[in-house]
PDB file of N, CA and C in Angstrom:
ATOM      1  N   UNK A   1    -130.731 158.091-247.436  1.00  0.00           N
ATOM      2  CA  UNK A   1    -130.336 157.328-248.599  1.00  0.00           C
ATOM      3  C   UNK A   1    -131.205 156.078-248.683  1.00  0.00           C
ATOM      4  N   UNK A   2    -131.454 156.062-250.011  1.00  0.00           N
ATOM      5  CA  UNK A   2    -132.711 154.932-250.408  1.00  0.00           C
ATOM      6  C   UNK A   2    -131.809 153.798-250.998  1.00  0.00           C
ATOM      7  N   UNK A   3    -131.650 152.501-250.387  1.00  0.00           N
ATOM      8  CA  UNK A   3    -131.186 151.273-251.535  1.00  0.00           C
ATOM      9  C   UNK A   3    -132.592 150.327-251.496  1.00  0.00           C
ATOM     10  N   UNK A   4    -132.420 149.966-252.851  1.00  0.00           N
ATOM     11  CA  UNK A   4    -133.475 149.278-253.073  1.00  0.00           C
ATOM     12  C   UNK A   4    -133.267 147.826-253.425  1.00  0.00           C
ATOM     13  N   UNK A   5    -133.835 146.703-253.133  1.00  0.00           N
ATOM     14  CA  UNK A   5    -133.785 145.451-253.764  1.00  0.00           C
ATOM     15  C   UNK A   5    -133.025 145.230-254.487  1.00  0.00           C
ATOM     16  N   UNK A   6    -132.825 145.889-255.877  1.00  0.00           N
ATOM     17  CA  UNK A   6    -132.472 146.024-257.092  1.00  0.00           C
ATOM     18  C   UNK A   6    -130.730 145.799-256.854  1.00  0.00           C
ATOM     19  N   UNK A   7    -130.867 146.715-256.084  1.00  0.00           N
ATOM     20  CA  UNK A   7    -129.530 147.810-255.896  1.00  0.00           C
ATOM     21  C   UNK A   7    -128.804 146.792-255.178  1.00  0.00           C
ATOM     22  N   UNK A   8    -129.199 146.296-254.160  1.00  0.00           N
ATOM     23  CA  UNK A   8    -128.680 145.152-253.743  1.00  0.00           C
ATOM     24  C   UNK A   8    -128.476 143.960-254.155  1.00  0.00           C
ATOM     25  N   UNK A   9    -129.761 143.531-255.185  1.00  0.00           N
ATOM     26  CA  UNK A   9    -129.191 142.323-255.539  1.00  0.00           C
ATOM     27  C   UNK A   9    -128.493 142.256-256.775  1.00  0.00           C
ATOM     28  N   UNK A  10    -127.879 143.306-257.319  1.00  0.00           N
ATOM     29  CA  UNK A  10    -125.963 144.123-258.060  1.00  0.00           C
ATOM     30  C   UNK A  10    -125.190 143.574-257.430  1.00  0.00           C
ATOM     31  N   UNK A  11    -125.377 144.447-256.204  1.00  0.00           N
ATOM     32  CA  UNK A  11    -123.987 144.104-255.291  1.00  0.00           C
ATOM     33  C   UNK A  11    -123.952 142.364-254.744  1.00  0.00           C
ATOM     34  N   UNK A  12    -124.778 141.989-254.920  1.00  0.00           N
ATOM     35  CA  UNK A  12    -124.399 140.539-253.919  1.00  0.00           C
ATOM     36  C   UNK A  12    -123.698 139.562-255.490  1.00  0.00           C
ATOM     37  N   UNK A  13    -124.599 140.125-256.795  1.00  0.00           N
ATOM     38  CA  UNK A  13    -123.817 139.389-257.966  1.00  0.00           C
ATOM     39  C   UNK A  13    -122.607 139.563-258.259  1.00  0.00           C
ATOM     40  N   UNK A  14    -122.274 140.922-258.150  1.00  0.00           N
ATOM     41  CA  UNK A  14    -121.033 141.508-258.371  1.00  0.00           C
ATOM     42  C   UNK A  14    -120.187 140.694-257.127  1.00  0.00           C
ATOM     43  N   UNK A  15    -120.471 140.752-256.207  1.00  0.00           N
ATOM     44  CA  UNK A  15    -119.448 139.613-255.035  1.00  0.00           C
ATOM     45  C   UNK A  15    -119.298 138.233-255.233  1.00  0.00           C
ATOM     46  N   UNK A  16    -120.128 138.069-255.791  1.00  0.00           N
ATOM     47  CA  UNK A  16    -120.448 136.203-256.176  1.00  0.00           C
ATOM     48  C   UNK A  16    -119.811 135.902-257.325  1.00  0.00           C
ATOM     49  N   UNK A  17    -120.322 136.943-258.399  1.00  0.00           N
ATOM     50  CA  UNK A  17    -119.565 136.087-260.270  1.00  0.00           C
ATOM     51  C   UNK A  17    -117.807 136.874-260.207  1.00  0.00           C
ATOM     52  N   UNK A  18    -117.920 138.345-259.630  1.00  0.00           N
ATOM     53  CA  UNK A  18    -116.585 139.075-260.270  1.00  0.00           C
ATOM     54  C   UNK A  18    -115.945 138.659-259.061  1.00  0.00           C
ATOM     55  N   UNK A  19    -116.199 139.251-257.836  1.00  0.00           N
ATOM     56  CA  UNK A  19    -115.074 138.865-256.685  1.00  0.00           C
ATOM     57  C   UNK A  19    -114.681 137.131-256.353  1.00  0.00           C
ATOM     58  N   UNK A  20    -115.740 136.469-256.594  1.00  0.00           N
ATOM     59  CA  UNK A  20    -115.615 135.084-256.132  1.00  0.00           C
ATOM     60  C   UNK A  20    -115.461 134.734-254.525  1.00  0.00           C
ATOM     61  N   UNK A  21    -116.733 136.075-254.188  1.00  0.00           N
ATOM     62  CA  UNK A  21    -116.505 135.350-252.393  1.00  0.00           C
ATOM     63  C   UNK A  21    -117.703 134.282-252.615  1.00  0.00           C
ATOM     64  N   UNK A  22    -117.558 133.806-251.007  1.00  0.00           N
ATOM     65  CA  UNK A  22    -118.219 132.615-250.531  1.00  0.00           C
ATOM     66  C   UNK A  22    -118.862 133.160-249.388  1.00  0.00           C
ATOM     67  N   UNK A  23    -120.135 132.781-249.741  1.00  0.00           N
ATOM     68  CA  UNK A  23    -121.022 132.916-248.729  1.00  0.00           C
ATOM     69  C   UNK A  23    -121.956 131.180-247.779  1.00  0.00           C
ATOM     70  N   UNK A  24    -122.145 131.290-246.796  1.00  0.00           N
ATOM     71  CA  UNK A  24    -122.546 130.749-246.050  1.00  0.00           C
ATOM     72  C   UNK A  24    -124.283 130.311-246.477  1.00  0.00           C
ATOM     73  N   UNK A  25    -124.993 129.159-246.051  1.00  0.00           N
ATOM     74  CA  UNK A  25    -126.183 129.144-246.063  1.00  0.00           C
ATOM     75  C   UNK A  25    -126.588 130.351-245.508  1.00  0.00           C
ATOM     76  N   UNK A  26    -126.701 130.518-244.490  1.00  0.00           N
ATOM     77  CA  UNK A  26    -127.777 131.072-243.604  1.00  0.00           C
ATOM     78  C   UNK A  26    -127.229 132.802-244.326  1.00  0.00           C
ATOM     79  N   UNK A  27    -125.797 133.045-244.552  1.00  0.00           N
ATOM     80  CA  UNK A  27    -125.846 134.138-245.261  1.00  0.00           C
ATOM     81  C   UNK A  27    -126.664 134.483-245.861  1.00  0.00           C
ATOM     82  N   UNK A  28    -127.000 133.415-247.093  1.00  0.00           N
ATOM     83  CA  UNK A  28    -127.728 133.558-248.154  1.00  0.00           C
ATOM     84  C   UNK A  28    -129.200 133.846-247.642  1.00  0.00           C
ATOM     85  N   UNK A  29    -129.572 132.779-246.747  1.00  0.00           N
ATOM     86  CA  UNK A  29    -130.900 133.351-245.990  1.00  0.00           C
ATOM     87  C   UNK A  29    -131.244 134.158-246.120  1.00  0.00           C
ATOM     88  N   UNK A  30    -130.098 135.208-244.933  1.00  0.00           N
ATOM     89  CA  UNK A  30    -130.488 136.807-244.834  1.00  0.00           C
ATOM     90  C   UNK A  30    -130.680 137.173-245.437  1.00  0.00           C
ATOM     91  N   UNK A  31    -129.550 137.215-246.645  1.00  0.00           N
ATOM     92  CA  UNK A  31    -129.804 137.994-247.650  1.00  0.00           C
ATOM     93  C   UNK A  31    -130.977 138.007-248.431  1.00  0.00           C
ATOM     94  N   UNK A  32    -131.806 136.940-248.926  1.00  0.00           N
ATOM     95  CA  UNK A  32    -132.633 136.574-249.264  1.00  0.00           C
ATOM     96  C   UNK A  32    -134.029 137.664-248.923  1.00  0.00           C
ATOM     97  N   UNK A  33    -133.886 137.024-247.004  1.00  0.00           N
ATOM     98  CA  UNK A  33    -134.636 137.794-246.523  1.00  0.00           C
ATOM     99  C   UNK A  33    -135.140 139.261-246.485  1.00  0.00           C
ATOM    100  N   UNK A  34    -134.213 139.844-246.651  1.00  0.00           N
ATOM    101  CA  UNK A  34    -133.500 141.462-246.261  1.00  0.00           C
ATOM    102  C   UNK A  34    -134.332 141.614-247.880  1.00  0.00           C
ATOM    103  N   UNK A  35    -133.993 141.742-249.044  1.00  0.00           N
ATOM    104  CA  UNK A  35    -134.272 141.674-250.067  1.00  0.00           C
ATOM    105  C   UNK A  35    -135.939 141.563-250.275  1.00  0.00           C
ATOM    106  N   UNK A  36    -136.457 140.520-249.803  1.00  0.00           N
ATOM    107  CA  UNK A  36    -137.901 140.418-249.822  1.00  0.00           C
ATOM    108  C   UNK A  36    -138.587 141.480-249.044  1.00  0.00           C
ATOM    109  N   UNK A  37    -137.610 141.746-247.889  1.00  0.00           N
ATOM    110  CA  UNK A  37    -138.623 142.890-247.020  1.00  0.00           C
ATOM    111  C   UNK A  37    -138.312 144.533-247.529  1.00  0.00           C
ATOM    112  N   UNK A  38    -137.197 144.487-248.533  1.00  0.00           N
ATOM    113  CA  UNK A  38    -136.832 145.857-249.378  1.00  0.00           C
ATOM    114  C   UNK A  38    -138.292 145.832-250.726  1.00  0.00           C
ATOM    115  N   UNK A  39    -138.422 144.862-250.755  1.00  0.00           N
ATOM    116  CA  UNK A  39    -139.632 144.731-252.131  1.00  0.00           C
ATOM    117  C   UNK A  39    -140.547 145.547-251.538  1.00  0.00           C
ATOM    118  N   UNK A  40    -141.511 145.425-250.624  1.00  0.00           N
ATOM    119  CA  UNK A  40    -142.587 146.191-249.831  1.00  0.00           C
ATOM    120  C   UNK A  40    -142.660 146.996-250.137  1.00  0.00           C
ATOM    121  N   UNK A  41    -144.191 147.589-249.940  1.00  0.00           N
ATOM    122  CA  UNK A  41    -144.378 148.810-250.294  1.00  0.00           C
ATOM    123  C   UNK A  41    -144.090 149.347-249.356  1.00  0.00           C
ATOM    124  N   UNK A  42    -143.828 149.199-247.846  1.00  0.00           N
ATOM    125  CA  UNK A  42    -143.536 150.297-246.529  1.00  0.00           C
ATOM    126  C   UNK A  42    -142.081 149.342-246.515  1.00  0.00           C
ATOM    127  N   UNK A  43    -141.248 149.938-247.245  1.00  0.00           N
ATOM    128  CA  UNK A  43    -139.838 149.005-246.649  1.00  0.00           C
ATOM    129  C   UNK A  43    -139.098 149.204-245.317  1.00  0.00           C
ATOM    130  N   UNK A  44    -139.573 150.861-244.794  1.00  0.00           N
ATOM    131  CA  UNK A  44    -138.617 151.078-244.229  1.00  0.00           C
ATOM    132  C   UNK A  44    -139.129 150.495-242.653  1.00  0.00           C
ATOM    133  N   UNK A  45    -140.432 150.314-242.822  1.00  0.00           N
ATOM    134  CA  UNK A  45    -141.397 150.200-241.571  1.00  0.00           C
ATOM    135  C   UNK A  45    -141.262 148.479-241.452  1.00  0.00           C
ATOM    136  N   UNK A  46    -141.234 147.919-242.514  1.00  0.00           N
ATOM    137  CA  UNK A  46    -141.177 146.371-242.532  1.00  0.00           C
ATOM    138  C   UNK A  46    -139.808 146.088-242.478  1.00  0.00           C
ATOM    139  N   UNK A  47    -138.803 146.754-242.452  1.00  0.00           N
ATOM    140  CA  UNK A  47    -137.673 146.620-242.301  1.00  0.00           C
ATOM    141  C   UNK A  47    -137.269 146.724-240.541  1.00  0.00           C
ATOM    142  N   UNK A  48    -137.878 147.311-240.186  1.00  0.00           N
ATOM    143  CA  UNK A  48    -137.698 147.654-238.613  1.00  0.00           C
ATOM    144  C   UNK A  48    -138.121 146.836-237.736  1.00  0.00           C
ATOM    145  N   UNK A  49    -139.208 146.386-238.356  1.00  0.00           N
ATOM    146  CA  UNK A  49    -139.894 145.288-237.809  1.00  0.00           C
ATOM    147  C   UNK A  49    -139.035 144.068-237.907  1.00  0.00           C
ATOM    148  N   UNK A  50    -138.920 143.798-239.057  1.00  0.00           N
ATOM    149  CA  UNK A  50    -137.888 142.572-238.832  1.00  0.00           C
ATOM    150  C   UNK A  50    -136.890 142.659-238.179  1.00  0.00           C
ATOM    151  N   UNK A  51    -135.536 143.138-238.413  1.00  0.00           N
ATOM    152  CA  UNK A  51    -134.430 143.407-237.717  1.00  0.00           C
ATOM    153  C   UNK A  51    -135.014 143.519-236.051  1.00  0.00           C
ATOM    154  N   UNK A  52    -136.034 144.216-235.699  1.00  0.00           N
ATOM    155  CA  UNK A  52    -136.467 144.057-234.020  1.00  0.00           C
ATOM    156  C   UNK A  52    -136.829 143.055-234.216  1.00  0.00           C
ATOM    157  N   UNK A  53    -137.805 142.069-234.365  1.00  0.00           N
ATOM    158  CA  UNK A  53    -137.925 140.798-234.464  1.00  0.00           C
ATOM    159  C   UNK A  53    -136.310 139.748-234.224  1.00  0.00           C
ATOM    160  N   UNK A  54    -135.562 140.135-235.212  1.00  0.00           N
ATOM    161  CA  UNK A  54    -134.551 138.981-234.975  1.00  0.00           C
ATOM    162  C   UNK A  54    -133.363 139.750-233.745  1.00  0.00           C
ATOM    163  N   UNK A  55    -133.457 140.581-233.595  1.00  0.00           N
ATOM    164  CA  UNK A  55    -132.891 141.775-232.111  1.00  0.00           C
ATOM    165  C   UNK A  55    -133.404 140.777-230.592  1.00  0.00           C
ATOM    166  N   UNK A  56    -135.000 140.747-230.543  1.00  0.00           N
ATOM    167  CA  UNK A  56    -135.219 140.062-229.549  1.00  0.00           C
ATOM    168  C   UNK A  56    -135.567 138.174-229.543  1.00  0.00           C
ATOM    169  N   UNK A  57    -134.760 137.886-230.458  1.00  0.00           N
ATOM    170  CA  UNK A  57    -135.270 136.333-230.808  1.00  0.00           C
ATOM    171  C   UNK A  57    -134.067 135.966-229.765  1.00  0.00           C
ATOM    172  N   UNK A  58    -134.336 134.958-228.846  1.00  0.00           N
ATOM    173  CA  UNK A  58    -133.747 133.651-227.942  1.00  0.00           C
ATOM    174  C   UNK A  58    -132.749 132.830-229.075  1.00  0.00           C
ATOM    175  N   UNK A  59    -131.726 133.082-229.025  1.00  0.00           N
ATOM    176  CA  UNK A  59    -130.633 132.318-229.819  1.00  0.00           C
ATOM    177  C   UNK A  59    -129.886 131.514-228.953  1.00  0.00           C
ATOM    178  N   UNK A  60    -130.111 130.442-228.654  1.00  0.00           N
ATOM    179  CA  UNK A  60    -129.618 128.971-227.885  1.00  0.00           C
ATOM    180  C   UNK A  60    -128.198 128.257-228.291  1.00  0.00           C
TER     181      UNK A  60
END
């Protein structure tokens, strides 16, 4: 199953204007993030990469 950018950034409006949740800074971050690396032309490969990237990051 393919979601795309698009597709996601529905669902995060649809939670924000109709549901009225609340999200966090750094939520928004991610989300942000996650979104930019769905744009790519290799999403699924730049997607892996990141998530391992923040998998082995030192969190203090």
């Amino acid at each position: 199953m393919t979601i795309s950018g698009n597709t996601l950034l529905f669902f995060f409006v649809i939670l924000t204007v109709v549901m009225d949740v609340k999200f966090e800074f750094e939520d928004l971050l991610f989300f942000f993030l996650l979104l930019v690396v769905l744009q790519q032309d290799k999403p699924r490969k730049h997607a892996r990469r990141f998530l391992w990237s923040l998998a082995t990051m030192n969190f203090q």
